[in-house]
């Protein structure tokens, strides 16, 4: 259907629209118009992606600026989904407009997923694929070939150079598969096609890392212009992605390999001195002049890029004491040797970068500045030496990245040395964590460079936490409730067992037999009453294991077994995917199954359990992080000191966002229904940290139940759900046709007229999402808001 | 014990040059370097002493020491046994160096080469300690770094050791003062950094404690409110709803108060930090003090030049009796003074003093001084551009 938001004509590829989708689009447009950042929370399963795409594409095509869209998502499957939606949208637009627009959109993912080279693509690890590809495509390899040496090149990459550089790919929406097919047909590499075509695209869809990880962003996303619209979808974990992109772990093994790499370099240098000393001399004189950066930039396949953020790069010539190749390798060796010595310490050390540098200088006379240039210098050396088996140098590259980072950032980072893997281990297995504590560091360049950054997810409550942690201001910050024609999901908080003993995964009581038995009976009851699939989330693998073994002893598993198949998630992703497959088969053939998994595992993040794949989700315990982790402790302290976020507030926020993710797994659309059980007495105090759409559906009476009460309610709920509910009942309430939309719009306009003198009608078209939502909810007769307010005022803040 | 063989030092030490330099630590680094490559530490768990062959496998407390004279490793008890009675020869086959007990020390780095390299660097760093701010531009500094690294690298790798040592020594003697000054500076910096760190740790601890206290307080208050509410409910005189509402409000208000107080506190703190920060605060981010400029010879006239020749030239001869007469006078010449300089110069100087301001010089618009019109030995300064004619004093 087609409608207007203000002056902007929007083509929406479905005949009906949800009120929250309309509200979401209005807020999006408001953000884009005002040119700022926003945080939006949209209930899961309400077509967030399609609303986002249709609004932004409309915006692009209508206004003369044609702002480019950069859509970032987390996983491959999400990227594929978004591309498919976009494709459908563009088809719809073409049908409606009667012409195919000049529009190009493509996805980008790692070489591993896109590579076509017959032997390279068979490599298992992504980093090996990258390294091998680099050794087939690097600039110097080609030069060698031109000189007539016998080196291998990748034809898929070579063919690209034969094409017009801005027209490697026809217009249209290219899914990853489509791209691979096109690449195979035309014998051109899909990965490099995507990368080179990025400046000529209207929409780019790729993973967070291409924007947030400085090592990649520098290469891939540098040329994007300032007025791009950046969207981070499924962004509830964005702070962790930011932190990981700047953190490095070193082990004894990796140091050993790095040392070997340095020795190899040394050998190569002396070889080259004998055969081609001129090349080294050329590099040297280039470094003296400080000419490095310029021709580095052109090499898209270069060995590595600087891990520091563009703003923090030192733009000057490489320091004199690492200019000579042999000086630099000796320098690296000394640094690695120093790190090895540090690893020998048998107690935990946490240290700030300045104090690390101080000690380093005292012991080895390594200064901060040459350390800062390590990454850059290494890249240049690898290029000069024309190394072909780049994958051997990865550990060395890691050390160089570490060197550069530690010498660049004084604050917001911490070095933590843990000599033992766990508290009980006796054999040391030291790990040096160089951990970033401040999520704002990595995302800062993105927020500063692009005028509109949209951060959105199904569960991103409390909204104000994200701007605080990431250090930015929003122009719009909104959470939408879900409009429903009937209550199609049932959130409950179970705090007690049938014996009235409280239930909790808290540290003191987690292994109490009575507590475990209560959890067990909860599972048994729900396995009896739920049709099809049940998903159970535990706070951690450790707790899951211990509770399962206790259940085994109590005979609880046997009782569940009578009703349903039991499957378990493990840290091994292959095993887990097998379990998932079995689970789906069991659900499909009617017997149903129970999937036991972990709140921070793979399942909780990327897998949907729509319809019969998930009718009940049980959250056993509040999924707090493991607070004894030193890295977490350091981060908590940092948050407190820098952003004044209290430790408990953060922990609770983090637990609840994961909980909300788990709960959201079972509800993937408005025609779906499901039961959400949060089983822990501590949930009762945390209910208003849930996303608005869940907490507004959580009745006061359902927020402190015992197991038997909840079972009774759930039975009642399922009974109503089993009644047929024709789609037309939703019309005008939870889905709007064009007429409904116009009618509601008219109502809002009328209201605005009433308080006209106050508002003026200058921004009459700038409809606010919350007005629309209020209006929509007023219409559907469900007294959700009152309930929500009650929740807000509940005294257990 | 297959490892034992591996960690034995190279049996035959080639000495092509025939002994000689056992003076400096690393005087003959080249040969040393060859020996050392075989000296890498093996697996620490089975490491064994090359002298007495006892290994860590048998004696877990085995400690190894090295002497920077030859970097041969041996166990503590061997060191005690051999060197307690004064200097002795290194017991390792082929190594004839004399070692003293007090120089034995624990090895810091696993790679003995690096251990030795660091010793050399220490020596070099004590001499070449110039700083970036001592240089005109970055390029010069980088070139300096490059040179220093060349010397160090040569010393470490044993290339041209003699020459490198010479360069080092000559630099040391030439720049002794500078070296001392920079050393002092570095020392100071280190001290202030340590101090700063200590203070920061202290502050962090205080803040942490404050946060804990605050949380504690909050929890206590919440409990109190709850108790209060329960009491009132138990009395049964009031309506449950209102009690609950009031309870909430009390709590909310308290929280607000606390937040406001914390905010005030923070502002106060910030203000006081700014005002009397000098009391015991270490100031961050100060540029390290500039080394004083080398003192110039005393100039009592503060840079005033008496080489007033800018305006006139002294000629060899003047046909003026005031000069001619003394020139002939023996009494005057007896003192050895140059009569021309004394009399002629003085006269000219007096004539021109007071004419110190030259518009042309100030505007720098081309002193066309090339019009060397020597009128009575003077040069007239001409102001071309502005057409200001100077009167010729003579
Ligand atoms: S250029 Fe493309 S096809 Fe060739 S190895 Fe690299 S990723 Fe694979
Ligand atoms: Zn011994
Ligand atoms: Zn010896």
Short mmCIF file of C-alpha atoms in Angstrom, two decimals, chain A residues 566-765:
data_model
loop_
_atom_site.label_atom_id
_atom_site.label_comp_id
_atom_site.label_asym_id
_atom_site.label_seq_id
_atom_site.Cartn_x
_atom_site.Cartn_y
_atom_site.Cartn_z
CA UNK A 566 14.88 -33.65 25.65
CA UNK A 567 17.68 -31.94 23.76
CA UNK A 568 20.59 -29.93 25.09
CA UNK A 569 22.68 -27.10 23.73
CA UNK A 570 26.44 -27.48 24.10
CA UNK A 571 29.31 -25.08 23.53
CA UNK A 572 30.11 -27.03 20.37
CA UNK A 573 28.20 -25.39 17.56
CA UNK A 574 28.05 -28.50 15.41
CA UNK A 575 26.48 -30.56 18.17
CA UNK A 576 24.08 -27.76 18.88
CA UNK A 577 22.92 -27.47 15.31
CA UNK A 578 22.31 -31.20 15.27
CA UNK A 579 20.27 -30.91 18.45
CA UNK A 580 18.31 -28.07 16.93
CA UNK A 581 17.55 -30.06 13.84
CA UNK A 582 16.25 -32.95 15.89
CA UNK A 583 14.24 -30.54 17.97
CA UNK A 584 12.56 -29.11 14.92
CA UNK A 585 11.78 -32.52 13.53
CA UNK A 586 10.25 -33.57 16.83
CA UNK A 587 8.13 -30.42 16.96
CA UNK A 588 7.01 -30.83 13.39
CA UNK A 589 5.90 -34.40 13.74
CA UNK A 590 3.76 -33.52 16.69
CA UNK A 591 5.44 -35.09 19.62
CA UNK A 592 7.14 -31.92 20.68
CA UNK A 593 10.41 -31.53 22.47
CA UNK A 594 12.24 -29.67 25.21
CA UNK A 595 15.37 -27.77 24.31
CA UNK A 596 17.62 -26.94 27.23
CA UNK A 597 19.93 -24.07 26.41
CA UNK A 598 21.89 -21.18 27.83
CA UNK A 599 20.85 -17.57 27.97
CA UNK A 600 24.07 -16.27 26.47
CA UNK A 601 24.59 -19.09 24.01
CA UNK A 602 24.08 -19.31 20.28
CA UNK A 603 20.46 -20.36 20.54
CA UNK A 604 19.40 -17.36 22.58
CA UNK A 605 20.77 -14.94 20.02
CA UNK A 606 20.12 -16.13 16.55
CA UNK A 607 17.52 -18.86 16.47
CA UNK A 608 13.83 -18.19 16.12
CA UNK A 609 11.24 -20.52 17.56
CA UNK A 610 8.18 -19.38 15.75
CA UNK A 611 4.79 -21.04 15.96
CA UNK A 612 4.91 -24.64 17.04
CA UNK A 613 8.67 -24.56 17.39
CA UNK A 614 8.22 -22.68 20.58
CA UNK A 615 5.03 -22.37 22.55
CA UNK A 616 6.60 -21.94 25.95
CA UNK A 617 9.85 -20.39 27.02
CA UNK A 618 11.05 -20.95 30.55
CA UNK A 619 13.71 -18.66 31.90
CA UNK A 620 15.23 -20.51 34.83
CA UNK A 621 16.97 -17.95 36.96
CA UNK A 622 18.09 -14.42 36.15
CA UNK A 623 20.87 -14.71 33.60
CA UNK A 624 23.46 -12.62 35.40
CA UNK A 625 26.98 -12.55 34.09
CA UNK A 626 29.65 -14.42 35.95
CA UNK A 627 30.65 -11.61 38.27
CA UNK A 628 33.91 -13.11 39.43
CA UNK A 629 35.38 -12.54 36.01
CA UNK A 630 38.16 -10.02 36.36
CA UNK A 631 37.43 -8.47 33.03
CA UNK A 632 33.83 -7.86 34.00
CA UNK A 633 34.90 -6.43 37.34
CA UNK A 634 37.23 -4.03 35.65
CA UNK A 635 34.52 -2.97 33.28
CA UNK A 636 32.05 -2.42 36.09
CA UNK A 637 34.52 -0.25 37.88
CA UNK A 638 35.17 1.69 34.72
CA UNK A 639 31.46 2.24 34.11
CA UNK A 640 31.02 3.47 37.62
CA UNK A 641 33.93 5.85 37.49
CA UNK A 642 33.39 7.19 34.02
CA UNK A 643 29.70 7.03 33.27
CA UNK A 644 28.35 6.82 36.80
CA UNK A 645 26.52 3.62 36.07
CA UNK A 646 26.26 1.59 39.21
CA UNK A 647 27.56 -1.94 39.22
CA UNK A 648 24.25 -3.45 40.19
CA UNK A 649 22.37 -1.37 37.71
CA UNK A 650 24.59 -2.55 34.92
CA UNK A 651 24.50 -6.19 35.95
CA UNK A 652 20.78 -6.13 36.24
CA UNK A 653 20.40 -4.33 32.93
CA UNK A 654 22.64 -6.85 31.26
CA UNK A 655 20.81 -9.80 32.74
CA UNK A 656 17.45 -8.44 31.70
CA UNK A 657 18.45 -7.71 28.15
CA UNK A 658 19.52 -11.29 27.76
CA UNK A 659 16.37 -12.48 29.43
CA UNK A 660 14.30 -10.38 27.07
CA UNK A 661 16.17 -11.84 24.14
CA UNK A 662 15.31 -15.31 25.35
CA UNK A 663 11.67 -14.46 25.88
CA UNK A 664 11.43 -12.84 22.48
CA UNK A 665 12.52 -16.07 20.82
CA UNK A 666 9.05 -17.61 20.89
CA UNK A 667 7.03 -14.74 19.57
CA UNK A 668 7.93 -14.03 15.99
CA UNK A 669 4.77 -12.43 14.66
CA UNK A 670 1.30 -11.25 15.48
CA UNK A 671 -0.34 -14.49 14.46
CA UNK A 672 2.02 -16.36 16.75
CA UNK A 673 1.27 -17.11 20.38
CA UNK A 674 3.32 -18.27 23.30
CA UNK A 675 3.87 -18.43 27.03
CA UNK A 676 6.82 -16.70 28.67
CA UNK A 677 7.75 -17.81 32.14
CA UNK A 678 10.39 -16.08 34.20
CA UNK A 679 11.13 -18.32 37.12
CA UNK A 680 13.06 -16.57 39.83
CA UNK A 681 11.88 -14.55 42.77
CA UNK A 682 14.29 -11.79 41.79
CA UNK A 683 12.38 -11.15 38.57
CA UNK A 684 9.58 -9.58 40.58
CA UNK A 685 11.75 -6.54 41.21
CA UNK A 686 13.05 -6.31 37.70
CA UNK A 687 9.89 -6.29 35.71
CA UNK A 688 10.15 -2.71 34.61
CA UNK A 689 13.52 -3.36 33.10
CA UNK A 690 11.80 -5.50 30.53
CA UNK A 691 11.04 -4.00 27.14
CA UNK A 692 7.86 -2.00 27.08
CA UNK A 693 6.04 -4.46 24.89
CA UNK A 694 6.62 -7.32 27.32
CA UNK A 695 6.15 -5.43 30.55
CA UNK A 696 2.94 -3.85 29.34
CA UNK A 697 1.50 -7.28 28.70
CA UNK A 698 2.58 -8.56 32.07
CA UNK A 699 -0.38 -8.21 34.42
CA UNK A 700 0.14 -7.21 37.97
CA UNK A 701 -1.57 -10.42 39.02
CA UNK A 702 0.81 -12.52 36.98
CA UNK A 703 3.96 -11.10 38.40
CA UNK A 704 4.25 -13.06 41.60
CA UNK A 705 2.92 -16.56 41.09
CA UNK A 706 3.55 -20.00 42.37
CA UNK A 707 4.08 -22.91 40.03
CA UNK A 708 0.53 -24.26 40.31
CA UNK A 709 -1.04 -20.84 39.85
CA UNK A 710 0.96 -20.23 36.73
CA UNK A 711 0.04 -23.63 35.40
CA UNK A 712 -3.64 -22.84 35.85
CA UNK A 713 -3.29 -19.49 34.10
CA UNK A 714 -1.31 -21.03 31.29
CA UNK A 715 -3.97 -23.66 30.74
CA UNK A 716 -6.63 -21.03 30.51
CA UNK A 717 -4.52 -19.04 28.11
CA UNK A 718 -3.94 -22.00 25.86
CA UNK A 719 -7.62 -22.73 25.81
CA UNK A 720 -8.45 -19.27 24.48
CA UNK A 721 -5.66 -19.51 22.00
CA UNK A 722 -7.01 -22.72 20.61
CA UNK A 723 -10.24 -21.02 19.60
CA UNK A 724 -10.20 -20.00 15.99
CA UNK A 725 -9.34 -16.36 15.54
CA UNK A 726 -9.99 -15.17 12.04
CA UNK A 727 -7.59 -12.63 10.67
CA UNK A 728 -10.28 -10.10 10.06
CA UNK A 729 -10.74 -9.67 13.80
CA UNK A 730 -7.42 -7.97 13.82
CA UNK A 731 -8.38 -5.46 11.20
CA UNK A 732 -8.41 -1.90 12.36
CA UNK A 733 -6.93 -2.91 15.69
CA UNK A 734 -3.62 -4.58 15.35
CA UNK A 735 -3.42 -4.29 11.60
CA UNK A 736 -4.48 -1.30 9.61
CA UNK A 737 -5.60 -1.14 6.05
CA UNK A 738 -5.14 2.09 4.17
CA UNK A 739 -8.57 3.31 5.25
CA UNK A 740 -7.81 2.59 8.88
CA UNK A 741 -4.57 4.42 8.55
CA UNK A 742 -6.23 7.49 7.09
CA UNK A 743 -8.90 7.41 9.72
CA UNK A 744 -6.38 7.31 12.55
CA UNK A 745 -4.33 9.97 10.98
CA UNK A 746 -7.37 12.14 10.71
CA UNK A 747 -8.10 11.63 14.37
CA UNK A 748 -4.65 12.68 15.38
CA UNK A 749 -4.80 15.68 13.16
CA UNK A 750 -8.07 16.65 14.70
CA UNK A 751 -6.61 16.38 18.15
CA UNK A 752 -3.78 18.53 17.06
CA UNK A 753 -6.22 21.10 15.78
CA UNK A 754 -7.71 21.26 19.22
CA UNK A 755 -4.54 22.35 20.85
CA UNK A 756 -3.58 24.14 17.69
CA UNK A 757 -2.59 27.49 19.13
CA UNK A 758 -0.11 25.77 21.39
CA UNK A 759 1.64 23.67 18.81
CA UNK A 760 1.14 25.65 15.68
CA UNK A 761 0.97 23.54 12.61
CA UNK A 762 4.41 24.23 11.36
CA UNK A 763 5.41 20.64 11.98
CA UNK A 764 1.96 19.29 11.49
CA UNK A 765 3.22 16.47 9.37
#
